[in-house]
XYZ file of C-alpha atoms in Angstrom:
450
model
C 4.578 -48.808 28.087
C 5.426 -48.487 24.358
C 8.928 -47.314 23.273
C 9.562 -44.588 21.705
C 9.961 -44.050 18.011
C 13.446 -43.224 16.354
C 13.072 -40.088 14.276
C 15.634 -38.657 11.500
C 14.720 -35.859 9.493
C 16.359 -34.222 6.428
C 15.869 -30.537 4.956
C 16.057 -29.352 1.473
C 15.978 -25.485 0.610
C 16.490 -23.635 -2.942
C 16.154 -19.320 -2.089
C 15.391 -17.251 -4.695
C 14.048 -14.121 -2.127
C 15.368 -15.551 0.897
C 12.165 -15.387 2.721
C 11.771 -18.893 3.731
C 12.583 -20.455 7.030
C 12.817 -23.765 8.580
C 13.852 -25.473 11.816
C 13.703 -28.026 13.934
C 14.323 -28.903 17.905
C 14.933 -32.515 19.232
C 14.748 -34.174 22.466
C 12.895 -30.650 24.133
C 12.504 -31.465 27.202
C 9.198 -29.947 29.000
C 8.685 -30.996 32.720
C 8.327 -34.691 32.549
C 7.474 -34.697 29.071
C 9.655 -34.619 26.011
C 9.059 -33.284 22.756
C 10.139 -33.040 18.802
C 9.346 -30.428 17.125
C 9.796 -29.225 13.555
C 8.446 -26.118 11.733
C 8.333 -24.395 7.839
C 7.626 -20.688 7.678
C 7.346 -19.003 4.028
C 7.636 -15.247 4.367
C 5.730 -12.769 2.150
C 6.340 -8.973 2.493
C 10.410 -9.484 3.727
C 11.563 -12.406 6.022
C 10.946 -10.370 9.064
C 7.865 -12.592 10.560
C 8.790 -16.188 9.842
C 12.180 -15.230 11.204
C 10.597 -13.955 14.201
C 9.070 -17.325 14.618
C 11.665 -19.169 14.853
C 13.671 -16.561 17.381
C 10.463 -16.796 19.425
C 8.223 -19.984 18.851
C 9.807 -22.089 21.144
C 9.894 -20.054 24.077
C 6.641 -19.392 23.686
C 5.173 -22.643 23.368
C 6.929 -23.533 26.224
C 4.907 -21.426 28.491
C 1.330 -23.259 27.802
C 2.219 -26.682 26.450
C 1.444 -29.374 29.367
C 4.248 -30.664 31.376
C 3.105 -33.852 32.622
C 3.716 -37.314 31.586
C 1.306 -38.052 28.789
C -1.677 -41.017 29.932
C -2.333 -43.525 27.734
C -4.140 -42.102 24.575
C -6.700 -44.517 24.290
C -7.741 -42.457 27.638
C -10.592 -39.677 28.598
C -7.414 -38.530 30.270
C -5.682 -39.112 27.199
C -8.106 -36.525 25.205
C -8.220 -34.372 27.780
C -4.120 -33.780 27.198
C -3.960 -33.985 23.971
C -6.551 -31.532 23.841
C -4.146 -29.344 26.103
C -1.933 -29.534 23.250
C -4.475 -28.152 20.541
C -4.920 -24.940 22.558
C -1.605 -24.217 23.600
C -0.852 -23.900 19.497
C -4.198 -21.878 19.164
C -2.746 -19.641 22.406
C 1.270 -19.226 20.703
C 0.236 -18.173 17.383
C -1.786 -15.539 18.534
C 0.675 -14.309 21.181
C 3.537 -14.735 18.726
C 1.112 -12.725 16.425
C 0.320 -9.822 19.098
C 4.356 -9.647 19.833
C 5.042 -9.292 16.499
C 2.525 -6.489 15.779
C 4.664 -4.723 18.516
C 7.322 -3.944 16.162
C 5.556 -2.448 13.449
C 6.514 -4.573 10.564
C 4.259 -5.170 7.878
C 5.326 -8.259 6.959
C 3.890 -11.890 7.384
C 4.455 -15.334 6.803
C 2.710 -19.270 6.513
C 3.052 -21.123 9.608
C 3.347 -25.229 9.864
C 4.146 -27.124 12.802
C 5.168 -30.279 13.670
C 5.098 -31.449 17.530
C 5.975 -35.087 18.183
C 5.730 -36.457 21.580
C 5.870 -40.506 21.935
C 3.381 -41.417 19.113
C 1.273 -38.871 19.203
C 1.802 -36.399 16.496
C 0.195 -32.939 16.234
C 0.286 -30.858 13.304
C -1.125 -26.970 13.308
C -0.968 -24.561 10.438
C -2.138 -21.136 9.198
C -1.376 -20.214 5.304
C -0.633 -22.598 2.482
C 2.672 -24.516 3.346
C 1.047 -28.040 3.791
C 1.984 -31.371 6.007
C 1.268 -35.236 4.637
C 1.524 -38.237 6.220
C 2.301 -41.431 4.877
C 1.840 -44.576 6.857
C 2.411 -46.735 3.481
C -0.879 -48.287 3.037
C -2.912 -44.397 3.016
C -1.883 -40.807 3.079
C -3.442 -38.093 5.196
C -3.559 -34.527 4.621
C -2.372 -33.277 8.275
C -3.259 -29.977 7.372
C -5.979 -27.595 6.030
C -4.825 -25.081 3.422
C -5.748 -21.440 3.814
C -4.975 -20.775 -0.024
C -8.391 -17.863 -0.948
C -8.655 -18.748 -4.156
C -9.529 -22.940 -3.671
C -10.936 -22.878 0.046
C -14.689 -21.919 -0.463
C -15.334 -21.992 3.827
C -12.397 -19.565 3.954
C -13.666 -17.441 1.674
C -17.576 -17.353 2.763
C -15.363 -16.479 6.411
C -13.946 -13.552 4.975
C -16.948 -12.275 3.375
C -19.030 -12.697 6.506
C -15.786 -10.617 8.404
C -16.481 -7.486 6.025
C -13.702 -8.344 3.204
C -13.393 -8.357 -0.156
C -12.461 -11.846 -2.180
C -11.733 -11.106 -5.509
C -8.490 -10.903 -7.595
C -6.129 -8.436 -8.970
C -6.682 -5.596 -11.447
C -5.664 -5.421 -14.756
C -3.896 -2.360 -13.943
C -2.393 -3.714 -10.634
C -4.009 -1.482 -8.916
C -6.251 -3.725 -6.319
C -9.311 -5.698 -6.876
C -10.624 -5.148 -10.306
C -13.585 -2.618 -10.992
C -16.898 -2.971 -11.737
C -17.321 -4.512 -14.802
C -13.469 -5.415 -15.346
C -11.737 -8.591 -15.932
C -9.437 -9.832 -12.623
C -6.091 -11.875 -13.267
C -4.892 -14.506 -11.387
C -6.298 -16.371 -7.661
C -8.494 -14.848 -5.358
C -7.367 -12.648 -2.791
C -8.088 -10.958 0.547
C -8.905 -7.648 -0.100
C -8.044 -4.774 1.576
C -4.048 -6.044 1.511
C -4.678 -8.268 -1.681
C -2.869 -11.295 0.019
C -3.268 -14.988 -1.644
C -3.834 -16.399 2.109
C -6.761 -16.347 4.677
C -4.666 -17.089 7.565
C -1.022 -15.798 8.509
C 0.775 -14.471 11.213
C 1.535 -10.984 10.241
C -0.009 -9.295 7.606
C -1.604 -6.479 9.405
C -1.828 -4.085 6.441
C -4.549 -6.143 5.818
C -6.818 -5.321 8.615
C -8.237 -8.279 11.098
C -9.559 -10.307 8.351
C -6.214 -12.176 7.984
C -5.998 -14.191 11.516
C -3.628 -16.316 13.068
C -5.847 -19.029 14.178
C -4.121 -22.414 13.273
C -6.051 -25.719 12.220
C -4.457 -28.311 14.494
C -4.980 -32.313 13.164
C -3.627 -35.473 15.215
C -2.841 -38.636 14.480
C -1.863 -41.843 16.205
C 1.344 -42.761 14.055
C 0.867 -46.447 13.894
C 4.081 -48.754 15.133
C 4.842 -49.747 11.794
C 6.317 -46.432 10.953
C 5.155 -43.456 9.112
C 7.040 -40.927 6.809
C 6.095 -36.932 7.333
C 6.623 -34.296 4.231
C 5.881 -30.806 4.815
C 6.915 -27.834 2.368
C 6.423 -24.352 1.325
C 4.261 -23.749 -1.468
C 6.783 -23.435 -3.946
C 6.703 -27.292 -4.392
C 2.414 -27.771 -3.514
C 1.927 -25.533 -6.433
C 2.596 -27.994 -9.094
C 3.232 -31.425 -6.881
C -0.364 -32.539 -4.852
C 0.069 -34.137 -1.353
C -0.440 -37.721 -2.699
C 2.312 -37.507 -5.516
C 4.829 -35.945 -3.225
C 4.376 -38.835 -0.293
C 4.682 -41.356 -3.073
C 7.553 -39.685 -5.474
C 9.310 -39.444 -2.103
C 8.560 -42.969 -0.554
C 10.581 -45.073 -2.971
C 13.605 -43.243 -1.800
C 15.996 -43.041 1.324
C 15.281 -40.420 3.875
C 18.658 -38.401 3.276
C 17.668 -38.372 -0.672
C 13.681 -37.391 -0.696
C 13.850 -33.653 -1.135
C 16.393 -33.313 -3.767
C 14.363 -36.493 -5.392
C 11.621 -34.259 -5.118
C 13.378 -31.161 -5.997
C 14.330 -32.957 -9.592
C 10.691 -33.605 -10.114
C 9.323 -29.884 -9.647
C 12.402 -28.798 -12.259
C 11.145 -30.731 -14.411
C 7.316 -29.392 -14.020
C 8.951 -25.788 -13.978
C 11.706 -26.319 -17.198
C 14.194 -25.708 -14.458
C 13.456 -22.500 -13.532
C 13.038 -21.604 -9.445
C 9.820 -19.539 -9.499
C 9.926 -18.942 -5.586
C 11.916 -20.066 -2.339
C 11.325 -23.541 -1.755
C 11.760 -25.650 1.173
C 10.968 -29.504 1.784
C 11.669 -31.235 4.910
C 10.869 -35.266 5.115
C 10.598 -36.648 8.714
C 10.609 -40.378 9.215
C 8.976 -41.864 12.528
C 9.914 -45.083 13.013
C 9.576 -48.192 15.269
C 14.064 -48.717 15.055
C 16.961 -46.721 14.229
C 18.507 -49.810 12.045
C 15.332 -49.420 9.632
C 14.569 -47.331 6.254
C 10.889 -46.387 5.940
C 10.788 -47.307 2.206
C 12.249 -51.260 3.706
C 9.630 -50.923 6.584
C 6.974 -50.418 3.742
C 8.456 -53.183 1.865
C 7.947 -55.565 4.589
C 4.456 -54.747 5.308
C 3.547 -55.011 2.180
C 4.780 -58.633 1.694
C 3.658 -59.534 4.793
C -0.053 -58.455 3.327
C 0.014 -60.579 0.895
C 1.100 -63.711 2.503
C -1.072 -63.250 4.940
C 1.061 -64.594 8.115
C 4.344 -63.756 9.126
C 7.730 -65.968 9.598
C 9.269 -65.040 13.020
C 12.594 -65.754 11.807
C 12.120 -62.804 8.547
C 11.996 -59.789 11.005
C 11.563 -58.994 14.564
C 9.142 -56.719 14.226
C 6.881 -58.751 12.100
C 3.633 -58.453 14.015
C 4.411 -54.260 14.313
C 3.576 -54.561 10.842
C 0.705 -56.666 10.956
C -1.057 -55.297 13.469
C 0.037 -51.139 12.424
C -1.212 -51.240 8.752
C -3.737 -48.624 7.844
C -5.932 -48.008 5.150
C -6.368 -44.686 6.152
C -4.833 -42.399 8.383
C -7.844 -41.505 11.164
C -7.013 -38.755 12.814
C -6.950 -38.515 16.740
C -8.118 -34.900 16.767
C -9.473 -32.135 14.040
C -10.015 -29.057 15.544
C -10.136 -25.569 13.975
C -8.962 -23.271 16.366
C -11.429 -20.445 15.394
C -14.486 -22.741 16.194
C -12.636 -25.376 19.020
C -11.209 -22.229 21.400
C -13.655 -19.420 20.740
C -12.222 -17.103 23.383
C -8.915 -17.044 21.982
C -8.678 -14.377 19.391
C -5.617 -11.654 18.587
C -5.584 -8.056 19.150
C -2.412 -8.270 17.044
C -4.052 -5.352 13.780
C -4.681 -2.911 16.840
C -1.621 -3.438 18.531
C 0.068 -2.959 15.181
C -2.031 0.096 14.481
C -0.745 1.636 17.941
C 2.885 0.918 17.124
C 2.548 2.387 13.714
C 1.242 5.643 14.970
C 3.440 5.528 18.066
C 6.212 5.342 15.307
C 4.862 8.508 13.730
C 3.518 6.783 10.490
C 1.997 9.130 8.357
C -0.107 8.172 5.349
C 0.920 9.920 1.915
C -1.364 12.360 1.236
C -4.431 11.397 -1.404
C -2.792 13.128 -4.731
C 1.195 12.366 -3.577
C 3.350 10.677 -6.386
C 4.740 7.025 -4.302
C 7.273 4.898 -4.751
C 5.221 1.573 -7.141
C 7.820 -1.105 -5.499
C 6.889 -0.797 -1.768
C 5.407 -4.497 -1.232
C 5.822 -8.095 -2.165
C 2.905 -10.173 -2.292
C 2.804 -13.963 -3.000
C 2.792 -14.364 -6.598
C 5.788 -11.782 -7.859
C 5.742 -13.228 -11.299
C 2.379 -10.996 -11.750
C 4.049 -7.928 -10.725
C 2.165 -7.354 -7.713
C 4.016 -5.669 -5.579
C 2.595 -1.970 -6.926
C -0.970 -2.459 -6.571
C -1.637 -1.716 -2.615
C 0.228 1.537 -2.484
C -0.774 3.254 -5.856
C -4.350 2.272 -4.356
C -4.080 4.013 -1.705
C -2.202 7.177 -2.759
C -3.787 8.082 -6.043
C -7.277 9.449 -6.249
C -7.813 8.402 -9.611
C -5.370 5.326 -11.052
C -5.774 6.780 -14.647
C -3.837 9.436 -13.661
C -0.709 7.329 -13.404
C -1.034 7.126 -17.158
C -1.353 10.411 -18.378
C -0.242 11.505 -21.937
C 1.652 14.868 -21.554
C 0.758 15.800 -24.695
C -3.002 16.006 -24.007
C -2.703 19.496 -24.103
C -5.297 22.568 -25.048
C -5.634 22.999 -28.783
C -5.807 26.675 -28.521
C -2.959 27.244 -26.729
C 0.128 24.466 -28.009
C 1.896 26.462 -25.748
C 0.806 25.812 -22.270
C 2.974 23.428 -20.168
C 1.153 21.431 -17.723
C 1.962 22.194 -13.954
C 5.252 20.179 -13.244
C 3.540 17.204 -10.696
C 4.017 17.700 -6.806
C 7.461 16.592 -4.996
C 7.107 12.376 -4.004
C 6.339 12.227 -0.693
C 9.042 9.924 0.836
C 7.616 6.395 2.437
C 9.194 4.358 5.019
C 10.099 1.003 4.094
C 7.423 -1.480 4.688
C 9.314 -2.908 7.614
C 11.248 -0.724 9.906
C 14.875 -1.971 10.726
C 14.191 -3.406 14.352
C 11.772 -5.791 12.422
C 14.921 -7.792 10.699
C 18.025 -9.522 12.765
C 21.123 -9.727 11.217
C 21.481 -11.416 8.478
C 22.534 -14.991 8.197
C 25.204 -16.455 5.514
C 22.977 -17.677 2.734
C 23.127 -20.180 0.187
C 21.748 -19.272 -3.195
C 21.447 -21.165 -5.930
C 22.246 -24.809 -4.126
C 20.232 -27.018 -1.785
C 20.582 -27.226 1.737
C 20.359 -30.492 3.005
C 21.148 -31.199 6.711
C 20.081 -34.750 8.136
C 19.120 -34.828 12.197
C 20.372 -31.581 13.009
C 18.969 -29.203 15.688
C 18.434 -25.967 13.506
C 17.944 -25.289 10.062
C 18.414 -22.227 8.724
């Protein structure tokens, strides 16, 4: 019976809307079987939703992972279970999707997840804040991102589902019109999100799922280092870089190392909330990954080990890969079929429950009523003005377009603005929590993040 590995983790987080959130739970105990589990959430739209998840995610994956001991993985019986574990994260994102819908809140948020038990690691995800793992000699993307604008099977998806992929009006206004020149990525359209998958989101109809792709992976005895983070650091660091700008570096140091490399990339400017959290899985708790790497590496190259240099010589003989083979890859849309969310119809009920009304078709609206992904590009107005104005060249109007005959005439002062309700009704938020703004968070082998 192997041992189990020693894990330490570390957090990093710089806010700049607040809207991220990240956790972690060790030594969970499930039945006879324990588990480690670690998560990064990156709100859109408020932080309603991602902190929803982590009120609610453990609870709820508690209810339909398995509680027996785990058989040896080199099994049937050890697929079968690890399969188990694949479709209990399929089944809690799209109940935690359906119980959020019950509250009526429009917002949403990325989803990556961590779950550690023994060796076996399983990583699921919906949206764009990506996992890597880095077992020294390769690096393996542990998950599949759900950005529109570069994942052509996500896209070809939504067009088959009855959306529109295109990007954003010159006029932020929606999708552009025919014949006009988009700016920026590719979107889901109607809701004009940046992401294919999300929990939340349900102002944009059922095109924008919860399904999760769920990856596994071995983690050889040698040791492996885990980086997952929002997309404020993915947009300008790639999965290799990261793994390798943070590898060089102790565990308790590798996000703010990281953190000094995307200031430089950005001239030290935050451009959205950012949040890195580095995981090391390892074989002792007297080890660094960067020294475990070290050792393997020499060991490589002499090509037979000393016993006297390091008791766990032949771990690092026998665990070097040159890739990381994954266990599992299953996309929960196409590996559970049956499991789909009702969560756009159960928000739909809510809403009118609530007494939603829509504006009417001519009424003036507040511009300001959503944030979307990419705030820099002044998105926020473009749903609502959509949706409320007849025609968008209205919103333009010169007042002094008046008759020539008559310089006289005064045009008809404009209707009264129908009031909105905020995008996300108060129930949708918990108190709030003290914040730090401006500095990084870094907690090493706590219990919660936040």
């Amino acid at each position: 019976m192997l041992e189990e590995p020693f894990v330490r983790f570390v957090c990093g987080q710089r806010e700049l809307k607040g809207e991220d959130v990240a956790f972690a739970h060790e030594n969970w105990e499930l039945g006879e079987c324990s588990w480690k589990i670690f998560c990064v959430c990156d709100g859109h739209g408020g932080p309603g939703a991602a902190e929803f998840v982590e009120r609610n995610l453990l609870n709820t994956l508690g209810l339909h992972l398995p509680k027996t001991k785990p058989p040896p993985w080199g099994t049937d019986e050890g697929k079968i279970w690890a399969n188990k574990i694949s479709e209990a994260l399929t089944t809690s994102f799209v109940a935690l999707d359906e119980e959020f819908a019950e509250m009526g809140c429009g917002s949403g948020t990325t989803v990556s997840v961590a779950l550690l038990s023994g060796w076996l690691l399983t990583v699921a995800n919906v949206g764009d804040s990506e996992v890597f793992l880095d077992v020294g000699g390769a690096i393996g993307e542990m998950t599949s991102c759900h950005k529109v604008h570069s994942n052509q099977s996500e896209q070809q998806r939504l067009l088959d589902w009855g959306a529109t992929v295109d990007s954003l009006s010159q006029f932020m206004l929606g999708p552009p019109r025919e014949g006009e020149m988009g700016i920026g990525p590719l979107r889901a359209w109607p809701g004009g999100v940046a992401v294919s998958r999300s929990l939340g989101d349900f102002d944009c109809c059922n095109h924008v799922i919860p399904i999760p792709n769920i990856r596994q992976v071995i983690v050889p005895m040698t040791g492996a280092r885990l980086v997952m983070a929002s997309d404020g650091l993915w947009d300008f660091y790639n999965g290799p870089r990261a793994c390798k700008t943070a590898r060089s570096s102790r565990l308790e140091k590798a996000p703010a190392r990281l953190f000094r490399g995307l200031m430089f990339q950005t001239d030290g400017t935050l451009l959205d909330d950012t949040t890195i959290m580095v995981i090391d899985i390892l074989p002792a708790m007297n080890i660094e990954f960067r020294d475990a790497m070290k050792m393997a590496k020499k060991a490589r190259k002499r090509g037979l080990f000393s016993k006297m240099k390091h008791a766990f010589s032949n771990l690092f003989k026998e665990g070097h890969q040159k890739k990381v083979e994954f266990y599992s890859d299953v996309d929960g849309l196409m590996g559970f079929p049956t499991v789909n969310s009702s969560g756009f119809s159960i928000f739909s009920a809510a809403r009118n429950k609530m007494g939603e009304q829509q504006p009417p078709a001519n009424a003036m609206v507040d511009i300001s009523v959503k944030e979307y992904r990419y705030p820099h590009l002044m998105e926020e107005r473009m749903l609502q003005i959509q949706k409320a104005t007849s025609n968008p060249a209205d919103i333009f109007r010169d007042d002094s377009a008046l008759e020539e005959n008559n310089p006289e005439q005064e045009l008809p002062a404009p209707p009264l603005p129908t009031p909105l309700k905020p995008p996300c009704i108060p129930q949708c938020k918990p108190p709030a929590l003290p914040a730090i703004e401006g500095e990084m968070l870094q907690r090493v082998s706590t219990t919660k993040l936040r």
